[in-house]
Every structure is written in structure tokens, then in C-alpha cells.
Coordinates of C-alpha atoms and ligand atoms in Angstrom, one line a residue:
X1 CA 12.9 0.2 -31.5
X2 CA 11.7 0.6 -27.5
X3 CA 8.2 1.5 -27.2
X4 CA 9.0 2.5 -23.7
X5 CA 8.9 6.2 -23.0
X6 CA 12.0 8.5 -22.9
X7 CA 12.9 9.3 -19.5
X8 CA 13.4 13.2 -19.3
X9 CA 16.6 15.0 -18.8
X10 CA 15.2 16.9 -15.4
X11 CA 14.1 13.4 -13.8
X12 CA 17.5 11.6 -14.8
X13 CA 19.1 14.7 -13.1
X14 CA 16.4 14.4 -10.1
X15 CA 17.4 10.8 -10.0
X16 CA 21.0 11.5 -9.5
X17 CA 21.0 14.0 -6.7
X18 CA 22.0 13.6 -3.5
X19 CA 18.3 14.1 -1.5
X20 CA 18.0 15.3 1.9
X21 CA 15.3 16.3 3.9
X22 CA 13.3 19.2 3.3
X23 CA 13.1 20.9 6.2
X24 CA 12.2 25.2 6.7
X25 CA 12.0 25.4 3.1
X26 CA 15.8 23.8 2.5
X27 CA 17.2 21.1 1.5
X28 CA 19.1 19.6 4.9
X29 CA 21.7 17.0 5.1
X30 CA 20.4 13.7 7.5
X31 CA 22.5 13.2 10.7
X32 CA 23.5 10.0 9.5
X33 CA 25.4 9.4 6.0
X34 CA 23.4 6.1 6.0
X35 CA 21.0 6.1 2.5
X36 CA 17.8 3.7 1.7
X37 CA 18.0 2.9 -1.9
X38 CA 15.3 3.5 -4.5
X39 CA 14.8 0.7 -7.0
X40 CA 12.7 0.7 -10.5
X41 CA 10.6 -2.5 -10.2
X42 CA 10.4 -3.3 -13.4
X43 CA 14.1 -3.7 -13.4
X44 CA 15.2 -4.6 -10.1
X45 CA 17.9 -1.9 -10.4
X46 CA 18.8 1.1 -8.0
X47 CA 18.2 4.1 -9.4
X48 CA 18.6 6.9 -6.6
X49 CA 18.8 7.0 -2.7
X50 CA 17.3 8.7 0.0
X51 CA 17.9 10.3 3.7
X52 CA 17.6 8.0 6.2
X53 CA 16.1 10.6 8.9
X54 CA 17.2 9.6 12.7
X55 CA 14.5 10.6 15.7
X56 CA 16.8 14.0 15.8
X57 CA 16.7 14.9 12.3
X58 CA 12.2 14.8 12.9
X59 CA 12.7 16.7 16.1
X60 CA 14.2 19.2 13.8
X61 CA 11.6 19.0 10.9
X62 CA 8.8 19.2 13.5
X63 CA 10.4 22.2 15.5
X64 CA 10.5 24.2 12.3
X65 CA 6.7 23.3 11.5
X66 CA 5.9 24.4 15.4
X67 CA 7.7 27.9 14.8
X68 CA 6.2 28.3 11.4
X69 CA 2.5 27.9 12.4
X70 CA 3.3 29.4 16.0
X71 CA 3.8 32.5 14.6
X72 CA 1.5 32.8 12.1
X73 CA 3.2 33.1 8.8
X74 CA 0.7 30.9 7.0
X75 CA -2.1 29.8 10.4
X76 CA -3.0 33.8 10.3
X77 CA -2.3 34.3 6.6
X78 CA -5.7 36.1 4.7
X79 CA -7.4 32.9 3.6
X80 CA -8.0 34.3 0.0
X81 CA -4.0 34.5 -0.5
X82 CA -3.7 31.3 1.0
X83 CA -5.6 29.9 -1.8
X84 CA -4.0 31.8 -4.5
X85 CA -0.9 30.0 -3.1
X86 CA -2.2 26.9 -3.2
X87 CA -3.5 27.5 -6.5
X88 CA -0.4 28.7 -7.6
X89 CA 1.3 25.2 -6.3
X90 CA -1.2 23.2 -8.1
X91 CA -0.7 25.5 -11.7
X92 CA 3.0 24.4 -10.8
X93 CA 2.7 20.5 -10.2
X94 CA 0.5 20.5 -13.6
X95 CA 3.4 22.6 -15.4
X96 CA 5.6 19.9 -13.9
X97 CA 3.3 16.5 -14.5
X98 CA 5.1 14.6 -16.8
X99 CA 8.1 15.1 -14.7
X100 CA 6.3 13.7 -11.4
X101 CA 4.4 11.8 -13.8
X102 CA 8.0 9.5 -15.0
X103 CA 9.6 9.7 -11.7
X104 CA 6.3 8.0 -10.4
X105 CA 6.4 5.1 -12.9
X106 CA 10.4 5.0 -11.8
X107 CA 9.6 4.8 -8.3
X108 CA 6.4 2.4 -8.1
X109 CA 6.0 0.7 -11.4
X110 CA 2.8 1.6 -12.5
X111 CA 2.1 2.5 -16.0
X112 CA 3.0 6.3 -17.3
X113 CA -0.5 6.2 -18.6
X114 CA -1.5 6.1 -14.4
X115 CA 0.5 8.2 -13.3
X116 CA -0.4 10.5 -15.9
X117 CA -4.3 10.2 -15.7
X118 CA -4.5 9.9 -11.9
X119 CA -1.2 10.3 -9.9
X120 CA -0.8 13.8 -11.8
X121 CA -4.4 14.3 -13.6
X122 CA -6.8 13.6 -10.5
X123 CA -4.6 15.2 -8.3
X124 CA -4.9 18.4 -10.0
X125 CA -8.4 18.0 -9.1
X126 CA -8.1 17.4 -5.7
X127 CA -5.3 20.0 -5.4
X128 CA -8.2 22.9 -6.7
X129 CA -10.9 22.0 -4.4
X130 CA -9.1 21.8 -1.4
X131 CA -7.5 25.1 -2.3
X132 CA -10.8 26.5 -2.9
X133 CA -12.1 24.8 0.9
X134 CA -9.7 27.8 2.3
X135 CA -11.7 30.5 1.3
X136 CA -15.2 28.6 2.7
X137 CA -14.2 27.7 6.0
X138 CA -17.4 28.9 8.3
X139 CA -18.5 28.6 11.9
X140 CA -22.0 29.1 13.2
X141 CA -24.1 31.5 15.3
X142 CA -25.7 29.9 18.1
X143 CA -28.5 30.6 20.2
X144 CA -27.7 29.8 23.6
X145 CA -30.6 29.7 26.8
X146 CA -28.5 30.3 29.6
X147 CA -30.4 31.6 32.1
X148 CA -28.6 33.7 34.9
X149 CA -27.9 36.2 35.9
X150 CA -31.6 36.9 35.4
X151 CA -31.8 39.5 32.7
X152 CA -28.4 38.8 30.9
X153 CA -28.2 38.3 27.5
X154 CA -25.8 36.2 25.1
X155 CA -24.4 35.9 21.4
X156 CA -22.6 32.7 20.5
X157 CA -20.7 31.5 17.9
X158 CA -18.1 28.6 16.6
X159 CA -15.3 29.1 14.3
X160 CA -13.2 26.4 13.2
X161 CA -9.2 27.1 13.9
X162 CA -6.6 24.8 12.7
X163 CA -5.0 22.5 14.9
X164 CA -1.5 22.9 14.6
X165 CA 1.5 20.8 13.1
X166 CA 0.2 17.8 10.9
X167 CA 2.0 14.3 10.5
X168 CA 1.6 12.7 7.2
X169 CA 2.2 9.4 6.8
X170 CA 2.2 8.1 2.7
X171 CA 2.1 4.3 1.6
X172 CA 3.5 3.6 -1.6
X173 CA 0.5 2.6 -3.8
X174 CA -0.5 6.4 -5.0
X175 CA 2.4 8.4 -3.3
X176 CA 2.0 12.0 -5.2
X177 CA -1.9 11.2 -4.9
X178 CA -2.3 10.0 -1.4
X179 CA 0.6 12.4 -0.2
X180 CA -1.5 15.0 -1.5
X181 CA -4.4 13.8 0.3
X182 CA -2.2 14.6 3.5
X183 CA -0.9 18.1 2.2
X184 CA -3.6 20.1 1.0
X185 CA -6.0 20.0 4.0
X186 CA -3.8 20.2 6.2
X187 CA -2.5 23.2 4.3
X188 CA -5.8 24.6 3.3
X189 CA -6.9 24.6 6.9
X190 CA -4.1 26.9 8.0
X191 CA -1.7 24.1 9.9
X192 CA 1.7 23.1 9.4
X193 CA 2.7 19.9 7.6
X194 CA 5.6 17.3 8.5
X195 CA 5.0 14.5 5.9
X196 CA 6.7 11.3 5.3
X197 CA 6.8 9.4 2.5
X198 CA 7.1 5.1 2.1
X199 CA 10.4 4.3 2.0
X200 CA 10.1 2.3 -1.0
X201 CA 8.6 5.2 -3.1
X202 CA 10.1 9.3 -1.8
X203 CA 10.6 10.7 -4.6
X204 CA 7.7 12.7 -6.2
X205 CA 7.1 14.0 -2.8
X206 CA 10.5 15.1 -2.3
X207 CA 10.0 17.6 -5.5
X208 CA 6.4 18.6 -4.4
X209 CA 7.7 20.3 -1.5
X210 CA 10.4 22.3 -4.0
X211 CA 7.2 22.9 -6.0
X212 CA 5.1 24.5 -3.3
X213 CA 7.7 26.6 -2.2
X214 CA 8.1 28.2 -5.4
X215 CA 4.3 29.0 -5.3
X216 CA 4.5 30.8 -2.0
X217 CA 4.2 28.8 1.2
X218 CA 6.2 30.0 3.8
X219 CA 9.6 27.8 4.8
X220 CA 8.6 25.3 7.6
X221 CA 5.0 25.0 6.7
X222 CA 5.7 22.1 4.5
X223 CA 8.5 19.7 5.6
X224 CA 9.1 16.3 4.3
X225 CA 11.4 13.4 5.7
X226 CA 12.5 10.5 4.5
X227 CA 13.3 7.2 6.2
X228 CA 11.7 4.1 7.9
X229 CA 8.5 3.2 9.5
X230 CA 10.0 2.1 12.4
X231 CA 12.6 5.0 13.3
X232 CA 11.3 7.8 11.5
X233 CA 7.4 7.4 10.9
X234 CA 7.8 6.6 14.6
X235 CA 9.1 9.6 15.7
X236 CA 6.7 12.0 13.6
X237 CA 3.7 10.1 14.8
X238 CA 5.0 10.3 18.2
X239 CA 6.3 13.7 18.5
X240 CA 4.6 15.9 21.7
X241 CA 3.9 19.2 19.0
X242 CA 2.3 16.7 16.6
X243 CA -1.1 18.0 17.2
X244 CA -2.4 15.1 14.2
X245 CA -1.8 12.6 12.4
X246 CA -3.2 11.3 8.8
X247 CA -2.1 7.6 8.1
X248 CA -2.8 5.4 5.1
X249 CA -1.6 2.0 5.1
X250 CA -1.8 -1.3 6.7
X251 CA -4.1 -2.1 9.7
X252 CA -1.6 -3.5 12.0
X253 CA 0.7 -0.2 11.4
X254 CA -2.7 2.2 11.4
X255 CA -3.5 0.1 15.3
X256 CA 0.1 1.2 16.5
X257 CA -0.2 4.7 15.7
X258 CA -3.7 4.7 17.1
X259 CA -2.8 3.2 20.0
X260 CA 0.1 5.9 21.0
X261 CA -2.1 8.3 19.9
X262 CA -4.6 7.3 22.3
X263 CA -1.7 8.4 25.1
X264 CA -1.4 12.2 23.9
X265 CA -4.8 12.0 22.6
X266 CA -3.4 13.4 19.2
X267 CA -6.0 13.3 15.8
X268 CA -6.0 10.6 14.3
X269 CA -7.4 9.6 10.5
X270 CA -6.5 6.3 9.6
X271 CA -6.9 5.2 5.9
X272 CA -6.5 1.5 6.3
X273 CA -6.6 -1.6 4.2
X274 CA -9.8 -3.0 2.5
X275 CA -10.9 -6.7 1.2
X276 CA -13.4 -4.9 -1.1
X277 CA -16.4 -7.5 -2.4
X278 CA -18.4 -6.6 -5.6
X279 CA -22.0 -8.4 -5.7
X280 CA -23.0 -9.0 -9.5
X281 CA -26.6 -9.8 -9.8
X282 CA -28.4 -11.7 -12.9
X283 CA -30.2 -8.5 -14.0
X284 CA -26.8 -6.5 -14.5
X285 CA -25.0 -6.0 -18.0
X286 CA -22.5 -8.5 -18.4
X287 CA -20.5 -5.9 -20.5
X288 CA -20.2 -3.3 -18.5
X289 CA -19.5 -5.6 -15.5
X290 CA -16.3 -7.0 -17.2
X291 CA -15.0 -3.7 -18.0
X292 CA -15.5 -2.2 -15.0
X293 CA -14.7 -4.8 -12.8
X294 CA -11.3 -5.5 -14.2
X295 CA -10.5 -2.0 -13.7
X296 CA -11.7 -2.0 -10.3
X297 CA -9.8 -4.8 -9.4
X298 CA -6.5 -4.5 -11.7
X299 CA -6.0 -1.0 -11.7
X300 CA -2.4 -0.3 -10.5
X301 CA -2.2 -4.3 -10.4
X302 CA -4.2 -4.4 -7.5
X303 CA -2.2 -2.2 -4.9
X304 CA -5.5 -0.3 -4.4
X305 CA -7.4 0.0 -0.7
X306 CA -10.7 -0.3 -2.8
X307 CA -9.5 -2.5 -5.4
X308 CA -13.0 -4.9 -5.5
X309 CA -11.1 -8.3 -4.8
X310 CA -14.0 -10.7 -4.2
X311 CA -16.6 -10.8 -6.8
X312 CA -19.8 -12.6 -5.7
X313 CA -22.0 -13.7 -8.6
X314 CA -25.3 -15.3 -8.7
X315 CA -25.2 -18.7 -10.0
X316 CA -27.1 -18.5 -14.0
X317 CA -24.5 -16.2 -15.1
X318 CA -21.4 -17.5 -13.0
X319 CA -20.4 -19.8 -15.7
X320 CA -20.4 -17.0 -18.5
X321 CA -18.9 -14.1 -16.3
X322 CA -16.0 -16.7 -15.4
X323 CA -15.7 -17.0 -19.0
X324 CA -15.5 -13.6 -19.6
X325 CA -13.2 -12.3 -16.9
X326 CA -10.8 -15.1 -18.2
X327 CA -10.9 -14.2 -21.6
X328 CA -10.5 -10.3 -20.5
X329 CA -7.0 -11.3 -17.8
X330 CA -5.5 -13.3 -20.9
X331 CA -5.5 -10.5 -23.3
X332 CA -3.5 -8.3 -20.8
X333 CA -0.3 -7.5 -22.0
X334 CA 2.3 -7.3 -19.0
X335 CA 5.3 -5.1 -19.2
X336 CA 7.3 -2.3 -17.7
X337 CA 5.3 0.8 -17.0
X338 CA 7.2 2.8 -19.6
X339 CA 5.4 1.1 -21.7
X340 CA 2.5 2.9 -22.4
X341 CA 0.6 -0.3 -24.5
X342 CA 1.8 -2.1 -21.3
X343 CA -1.5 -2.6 -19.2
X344 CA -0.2 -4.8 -16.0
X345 CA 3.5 -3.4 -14.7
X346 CA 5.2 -5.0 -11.9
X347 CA 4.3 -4.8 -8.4
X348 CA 6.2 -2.2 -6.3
X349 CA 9.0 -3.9 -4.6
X350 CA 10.7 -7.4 -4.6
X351 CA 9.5 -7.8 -1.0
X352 CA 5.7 -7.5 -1.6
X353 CA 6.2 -9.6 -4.9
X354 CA 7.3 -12.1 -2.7
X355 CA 4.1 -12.0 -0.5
X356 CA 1.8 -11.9 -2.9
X357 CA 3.5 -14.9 -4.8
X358 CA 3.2 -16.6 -1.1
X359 CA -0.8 -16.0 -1.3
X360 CA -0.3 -17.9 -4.6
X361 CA 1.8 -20.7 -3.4
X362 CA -0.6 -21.4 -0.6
X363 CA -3.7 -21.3 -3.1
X364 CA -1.7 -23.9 -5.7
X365 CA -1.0 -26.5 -2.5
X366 CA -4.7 -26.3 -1.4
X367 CA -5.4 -27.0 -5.1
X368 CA -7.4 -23.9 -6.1
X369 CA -8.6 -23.3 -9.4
X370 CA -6.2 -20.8 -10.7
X371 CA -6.5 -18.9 -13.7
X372 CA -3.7 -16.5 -14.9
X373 CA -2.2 -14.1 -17.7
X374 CA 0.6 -13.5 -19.7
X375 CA 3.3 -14.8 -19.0
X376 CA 5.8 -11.8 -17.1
X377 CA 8.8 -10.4 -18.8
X378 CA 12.1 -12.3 -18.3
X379 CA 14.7 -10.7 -16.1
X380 CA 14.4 -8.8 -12.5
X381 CA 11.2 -6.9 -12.4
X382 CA 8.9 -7.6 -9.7
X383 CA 6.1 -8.9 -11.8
X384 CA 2.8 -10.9 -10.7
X385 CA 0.6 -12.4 -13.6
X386 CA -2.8 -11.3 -13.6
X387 CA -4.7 -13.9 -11.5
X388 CA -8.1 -15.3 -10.9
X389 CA -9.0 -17.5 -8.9
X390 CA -12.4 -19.5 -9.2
X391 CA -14.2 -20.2 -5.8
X392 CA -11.5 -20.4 -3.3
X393 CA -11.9 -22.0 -0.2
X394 CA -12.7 -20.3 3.1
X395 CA -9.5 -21.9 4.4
X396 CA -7.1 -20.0 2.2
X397 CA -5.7 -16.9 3.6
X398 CA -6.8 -14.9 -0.1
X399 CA -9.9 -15.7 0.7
X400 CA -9.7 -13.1 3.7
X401 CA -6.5 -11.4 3.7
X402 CA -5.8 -8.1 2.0
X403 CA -3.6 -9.5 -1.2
X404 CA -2.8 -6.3 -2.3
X405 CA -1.9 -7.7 -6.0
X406 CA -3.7 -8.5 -9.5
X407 CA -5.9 -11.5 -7.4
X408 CA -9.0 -11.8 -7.6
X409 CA -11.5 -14.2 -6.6
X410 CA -14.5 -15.4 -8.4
X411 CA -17.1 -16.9 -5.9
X412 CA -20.3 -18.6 -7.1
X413 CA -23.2 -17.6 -4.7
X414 CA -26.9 -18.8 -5.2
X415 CA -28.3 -15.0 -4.7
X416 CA -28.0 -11.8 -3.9
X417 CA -28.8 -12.3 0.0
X418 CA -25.8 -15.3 -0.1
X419 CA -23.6 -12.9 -1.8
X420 CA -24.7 -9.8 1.0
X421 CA -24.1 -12.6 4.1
X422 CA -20.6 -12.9 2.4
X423 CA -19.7 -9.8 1.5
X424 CA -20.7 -8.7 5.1
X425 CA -18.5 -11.1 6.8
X426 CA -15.2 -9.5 6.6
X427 CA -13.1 -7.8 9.2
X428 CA -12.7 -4.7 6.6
X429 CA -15.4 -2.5 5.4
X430 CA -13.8 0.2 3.1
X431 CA -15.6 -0.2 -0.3
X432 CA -18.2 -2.5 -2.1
X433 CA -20.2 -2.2 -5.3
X434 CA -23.6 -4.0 -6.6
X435 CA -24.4 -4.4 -10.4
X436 CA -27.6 -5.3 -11.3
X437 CA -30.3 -3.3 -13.4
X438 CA -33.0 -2.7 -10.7
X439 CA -33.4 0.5 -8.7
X440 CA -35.2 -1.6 -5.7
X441 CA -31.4 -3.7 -5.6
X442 CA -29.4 -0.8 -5.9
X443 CA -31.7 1.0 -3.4
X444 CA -31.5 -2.4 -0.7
X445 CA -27.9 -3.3 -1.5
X446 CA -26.6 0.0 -1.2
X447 CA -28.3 0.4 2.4
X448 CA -27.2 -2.9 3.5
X449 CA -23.4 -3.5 2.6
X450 CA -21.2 -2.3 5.1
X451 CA -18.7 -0.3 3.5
X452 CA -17.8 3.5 3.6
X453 CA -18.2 3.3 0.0
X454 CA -20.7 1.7 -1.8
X455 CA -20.9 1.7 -5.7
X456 CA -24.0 0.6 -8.0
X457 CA -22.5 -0.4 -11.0
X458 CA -19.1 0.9 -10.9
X459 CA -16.3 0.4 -8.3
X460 CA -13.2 2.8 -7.5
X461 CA -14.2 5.5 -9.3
X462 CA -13.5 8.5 -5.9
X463 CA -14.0 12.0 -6.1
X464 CA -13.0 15.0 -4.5
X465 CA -16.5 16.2 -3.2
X466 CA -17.4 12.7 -2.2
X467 CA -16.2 11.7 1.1
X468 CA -14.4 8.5 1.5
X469 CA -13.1 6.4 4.5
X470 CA -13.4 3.2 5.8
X471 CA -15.9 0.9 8.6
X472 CA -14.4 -1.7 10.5
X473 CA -10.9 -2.5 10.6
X474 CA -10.8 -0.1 7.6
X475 CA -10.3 2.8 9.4
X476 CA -11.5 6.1 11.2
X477 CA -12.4 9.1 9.6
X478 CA -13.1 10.7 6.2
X479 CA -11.1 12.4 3.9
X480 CA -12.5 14.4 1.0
X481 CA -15.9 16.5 0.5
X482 CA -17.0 19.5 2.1
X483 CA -16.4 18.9 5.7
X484 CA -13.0 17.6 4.9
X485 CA -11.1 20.4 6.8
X486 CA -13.1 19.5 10.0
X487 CA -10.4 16.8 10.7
X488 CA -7.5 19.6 10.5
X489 CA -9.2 22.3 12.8
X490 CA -11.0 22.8 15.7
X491 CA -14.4 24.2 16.8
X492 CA -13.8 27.1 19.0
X493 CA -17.2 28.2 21.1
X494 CA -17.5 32.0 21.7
X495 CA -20.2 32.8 24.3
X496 CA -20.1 36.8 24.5
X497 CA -22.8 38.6 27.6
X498 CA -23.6 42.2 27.3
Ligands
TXE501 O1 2.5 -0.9 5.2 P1 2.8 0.0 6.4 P2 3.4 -1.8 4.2 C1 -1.5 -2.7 3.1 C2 -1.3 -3.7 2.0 C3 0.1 -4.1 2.1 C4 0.3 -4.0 3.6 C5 1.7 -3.7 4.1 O2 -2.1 -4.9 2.3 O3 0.5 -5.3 1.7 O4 -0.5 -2.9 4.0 O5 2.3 -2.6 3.5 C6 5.0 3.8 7.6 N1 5.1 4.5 12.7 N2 -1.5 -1.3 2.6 O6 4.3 -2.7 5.0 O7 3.9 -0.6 7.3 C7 5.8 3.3 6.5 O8 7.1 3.7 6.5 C8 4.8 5.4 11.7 C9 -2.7 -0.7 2.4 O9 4.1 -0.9 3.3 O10 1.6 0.4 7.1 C10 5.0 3.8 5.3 O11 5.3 5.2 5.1 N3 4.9 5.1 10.4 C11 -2.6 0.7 2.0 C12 3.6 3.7 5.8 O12 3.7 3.7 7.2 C13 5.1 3.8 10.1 C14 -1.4 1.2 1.4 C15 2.8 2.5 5.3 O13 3.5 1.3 5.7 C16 5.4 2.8 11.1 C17 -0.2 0.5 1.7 C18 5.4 3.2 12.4 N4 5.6 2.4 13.5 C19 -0.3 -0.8 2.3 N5 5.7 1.6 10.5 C20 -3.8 1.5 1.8 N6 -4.6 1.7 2.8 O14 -4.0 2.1 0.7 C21 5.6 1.9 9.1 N7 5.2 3.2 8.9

């Protein structure tokens, strides 16, 4: 008998369509009959297709956007019934989670229990609060000293107006999630959205839009294209009515984007890649460091921008911790992410299989200390065993690159101010954590490690009301918390004489 998870009648039949675009609230053949397939990693198989969008097709997608926040339909909508929209869209994707839920394990290969808990669960959470930002959006009243005419008097104020159409650009590590991320501010703040999904992984996004239609939002406030980075990310980021874009993904793609921005002077937030270190101190409970730590650093087998992927422990309890993680990354059992008892799935697609194996190969000829997992399932999937690897040499390009896989490295340090010098010494600054049991190291470490995000015993736990961005080459900008819709509007200054 499988123990893999029935796939639902509605997501075969979502499967099987033919998908367009999603343009002014209607599904809209591309311009070219050309389609990108969609593959199930833990098979290797093709099981639907997209649009592959042409420049044209985006001109079209972003025209309608323009129109629809150009006249108001949603920018100058009461904020209270914008909110009961967008609540309405989030009571919607919840009624519809274990649809988006499957179609997300289809698509990427994580496990259903992910895409349950977090691809559907936390974004319910993120969906509320950014709904409710719509209804708290607040300027100031200023007092202003301007002196002349001599006796003339002034009232000033701000209020914060949104900017106009928004480009979203989605990886494919959390698509529903991190597409979200894109959607709901941008939405919440009054603007129009054009948002395109990875190639690799457009499906849940594709029925999202349906979804948010039949709560409410006006045709062309939320548009979504599918298609490459190259033709048709390029043409949304680039387009002259883009007023801003919000990217996640790789550096080198976040640097092109920023630099074309920097020729229209369009918004940018750029959610970039992270090589996330995690400094475990003598003091800190061994237990709890296991458990979280293989979390932090498996979770989603690794394709996580805070995933901690350097773990720096002081030297007495190296030899025990090794022990430890071992022990934990030989009892995971690897399997397709139907498979609900499955804890490692496959990676996402055959191409960044093959890259992370290549950070492997290059660790096995320099004759690193590898430890691994279970062995993968025979057949196609794009699996990865769980790896660690035991002080790797500064030569080795895992030892600084981004893997972006389940490897992780276990570096022996001789203290805490080693481990800090190391941690610090990375291009990327996007997350770290400390464990240890003393509030004067929590206090230091916390000050000291240059991350946007800094954990004391724990590591990628986010939350809604917590900003989170990146230093370095790990980006610009925040998303989340209370200031999030500051990015999607801007600060108007009224100066009134009477
Ligand atoms: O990223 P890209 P890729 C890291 C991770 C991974 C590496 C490469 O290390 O191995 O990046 O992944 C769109 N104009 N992260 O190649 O190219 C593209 O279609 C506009 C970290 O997938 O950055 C996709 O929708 N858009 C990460 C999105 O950009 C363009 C998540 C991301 O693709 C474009 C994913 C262009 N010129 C990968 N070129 C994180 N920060 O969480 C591509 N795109």
C-alpha cells in the first residue's frame, strides 16, 4: 500500500489545464504557442506546462495594472473594504490549502507536511497582518518653523500614498509563501501588482490570483505572468510604469535588476542569498542545539535564504555535537514529498541537483570529511543525501558559496571570538544564531554578528511582525513588521499657510 498522499481530483484537473497568463482579472492566451514544462522532482516527470510570456504579452499585463491603479478602482478604494477583501482572499486560500498545499509538493518537492504547515499555514498568517496594515496606514503632523512672510503661519503633515504598479519577482524555494510576500503589501498599500513566478515552480501562484479575484479585488490589480528570467522577469523589472520592484533570489540576478533600476530610479527590495553561520558555545544545551539546528539547516533540504549552513562550535564539545548531528542526518528517512513520514524530499529541479552534487564532487577530490544520509530512492527524482561535512577547507567553494542544499558544515573553532571572526567574514549577512546559556553572550553575540537577523538559540524561526532582510551582499530592504508598507508608498509632505 503507498503511504504517499492521494493527489486530489481539483489539482489533477489544475494540472491538466492549459494555463495562461492572468492578466485584468482573465485568463489570456501568451503571444507565443511556445510552453515551459513543469516537472515533479521526485519523479523527474512532466506534469503540466506554462505560458511562456514574450516582452509584449508583460507590456500587456503591466498596461492593465497602470489602468487599474490609475483610476482608482482599488489605490482610492475605502481602506476598511480593502481589508475585508483581503481578508476575504486569505479565508479563501485557507478554504483552498490542501489544494495549493499538493500542487506545492507537485511543483517543488518539499514534503506535504511543509507545504501544509508553512507554504499554506504561515501564510495565512502573513496574509491577516498585512490585511490588517490597510486599515493602520498613518502619516504625521509636523511642526514646521518657516519664518516668512513675517507673521504667517503653517500646518504640516505627511501621508503615505502608494506608489503605483509593483513587480514581483518569486524564486522557487517558498513560491505561495514568498509570492505572498510580494502580493499582500503591495496590495495592502493600495498599488497594483504584476508578479512573476520562477519558472521551475508557477503553479500555486497561478490559482492565487483566481483566488483573490473571487474575494473581491478589482481585474488588473493583480496580474501574474509566467515565463523566464531572462525575457520575461526582464521585461517586468524593466518596464517604464513599474514604479517598484520586490526580488528574492540569487545575488548576481538581485545586482542586475538593481543596477537597471538604478537608470529609472525604480524601488527596489532585494531579498538575496545568505551563507547563514550558527555559533554554538560550551554553555548551550546540546539537545536543543541538535534539534534546532537540523531544522534550521535541513528544513526544505536546505533551499532556504537563512538556512544556518556553517555551524561554528567551540572545541570541548565539537567531538560530541559531531557525534550528534551524525547520528541525527542518519536517521532521516529520504523520500518523495508525498510521503508525509518522508523527512528529506528531493531538491527542486534536475539542474540545481546537479550543482549542488558539483559542490560535493569538489569537496570529495579535496578529500573532505564527508558525512551523509540515507541512501536516495532509486529512479529519476532529484534527490541529495543529507550531508555534513566536518571542517572543510577554506579552499572549497562550500566553504563560502551559497549551496543552497541539505550541506552543512561543521567547523571546530577554539572560542566564541574565533567562531565571531569567522562568522563575520562572509560576503552575505542575512541571518545568524548563537546558542549558549548566558545572557552576557547572547547580549554580545547578538550585538556583534552581522546579520539582519540574529537568533539566540534558535535559527529560522521568521514572523510576520518581525522585520527581516538582509546586510551585505544579502540584500536591501525589509520586508515584514509594522513599517512594512513604507516600501510600497510614498511620504507625501503637505505644508498648508493661512
Ligand atoms: O535564481 P535567480 P536561480 C539562490 C540559490 C540558488 C541561486 C540560483 O543559491 O542556487 O540563487 O537560483 C527571475 N530579470 N537563491 O537561478 O536567477 C527568475 O525567473 C528579472 C536564493 O533560480 O535569481 C526567478 O523568477 N528576473 C533565493 C527569480 O528571478 C529574473 C531563492 C529567481 O531566479 C532575471 C532562490 C532577470 N534578468 C535562489 N533572471 C533566496 N534569496 O531565497 C532571472 N529572473
Amino acid at each position: 500500500m503507498s503511504s504517499q498522499v492521494a493527489v486530489l481530483e481539483s489539482v489533477q484537473r489544475f494540472l491538466n489545464r492549459q494555463h495562461g497568463l492572468f492578466i485584468d482579472g482573465q485568463w489570456v492566451a501568451a503571444s507565443s504557442e511556445q510552453r515551459l514544462a513543469i516537472f515533479d522532482p521526485a519523479s523527474g516527470q512532466q506534469i503540466s506546462s506554462t505560458a511562456d510570456a514574450s516582452a509584449g504579452d508583460v507590456d500587456l499585463a503591466v498596461m492593465s495594472a497602470w489602468r487599474a491603479f490609475d483610476d482608482g478602482r482599488w489605490s482610492a478604494m475605502l481602506p476598511a473594504m480593502r481589508e475585508r477583501i483581503l481578508l476575504r482572499f486569505a479565508d479563501l486560500v485557507e478554504q483552498h490549502g490542501e489544494e495549493l498545499a499538493q500542487l506545492e509538493t507537485l511543483e517543488q518537492g518539499k514534503s506535504i507536511t511543509i507545504s501544509r504547515a508553512f507554504e499554506v499555514g504561515c501564510t495565512l498568517n502573513w496574509m491577516r497582518y498585512t490585511a490588517g496594515l490597510t486599515t493602520k496606514i498613518t502619516g504625521q503632523t509636523l511642526d514646521v518653523s518657516i519664518p516668512m512672510p513675517e507673521g504667517a503661519r503653517y500646518q504640516a503633515w505627511t501621508r503615505k500614498q502608494p506608489v503605483g504598479v509593483v513587480a514581483g519577482i518569486v524564486p522557487w524555494n517558498f513560491p505561495l509563501m514568498i509570492g505572498i510576500w510580494k502580493v499582500m503589501p503591495a496590495l495592502a498599500a493600495g498599488c497594483s501588482i504584476v508578479i512573476k513566478p520562477s519558472e521551475t515552480t508557477p503553479l500555486t501562484l497561478l490559482r492565487v490570483a483566481e483566488l483573490a479575484c473571487e474575494a473581491g479585488v478589482p481585474p488588473g490589480v493583480f496580474n501574474v505572468v509566467t515565463g523566464s528570467g531572462a525575457v520575461c522577469g526582464a521585461a517586468l523589472t524593466t518596464h517604464p510604469r513599474v514604479a517598484k520592484v520586490s526580488f528574492t533570489g540569487s545575488t548576481a540576478t538581485g545586482k542586475q535588476i538593481a543596477r537597471v533600476a538604478a537608470d529609472r530610479l525604480t524601488r527596489v527590495t532585494l531579498e538575496l542569498g545568505g551563507k547563514n553561520p550558527a555559533i554554538v558555545l560550551k554553555d548551550a544545551d546540546l539537545q536543543q542545539v541538535v534539534a534546532g539546528l537540523m531544522t534550521g539547516s535541513f528544513l526544505n533540504q536546505g533551499q532556504v535564504c537563512a538556512a544556518s549552513s556553517r555551524i561554528y562550535i567551540e572545541a570541548p564539545i565539537f567531538e560530541k555535537l559531531t557525534e550528534a548531528f551524525a547520528g541525527a542526518v542518519q536517521s532521516l528517512s529520504v523520500g518523495p514529498g508525498m510521503d508525509p513520514g518522508a523527512m528529506i524530499n528531493p531538491l527542486v529541479s534536475h539542474s540545481h541537483q546537479q550543482k549542488v552534487a558539483s559542490y560535493l564532487e569538489d569537496a570529495r577530490q579535496q578529500h573532505a570529511e564527508i558525512v551523509q544520509g540515507n541512501r536516495v530512492p532509486d529512479g529519476n527524482g532529484f534527490y541529495i543525501a543529507p550531508t555534513l561535512v566536518i571542517n572543510p577547507a577554506a579552499s572549497l567553494k562550500l566553504a563560502r558559496e551559497e549551496v543552497f542544499g541539505p550541506v552543512v558544515n561543521l567547523i571546530r573553532v577554539a572560542d566564541g571570538e574565533e567562531a565571531l571572526r569567522l562568522a563575520n567574514d562572509s560576503e552575505y549577512g542575512l541571518t545568524a544564531s548563537v546558542w549558549t546559556a548566558g545572557l552576557n553572550n547572547a547580549m554580545s553575540y547578538s550585538q556583534r554578528l552581522q546579520a539582519g537577523t540574529v537568533w539566540v538559540n534558535s535559527h529560522t524561526l521568521i514572523d510576520a511582525n518581525l522585520p527581516f532582510g538582509g546586510m551585505k551582499q544579502s540584500g536591501t530592504g525589509r520586508d515584514f513588521g509594522p513599517d512594512w508598507l513604507d516600501a510600497y508608498t510614498e511620504t507625501k509632505s503637505v505644508c498648508i499657510r493661512y
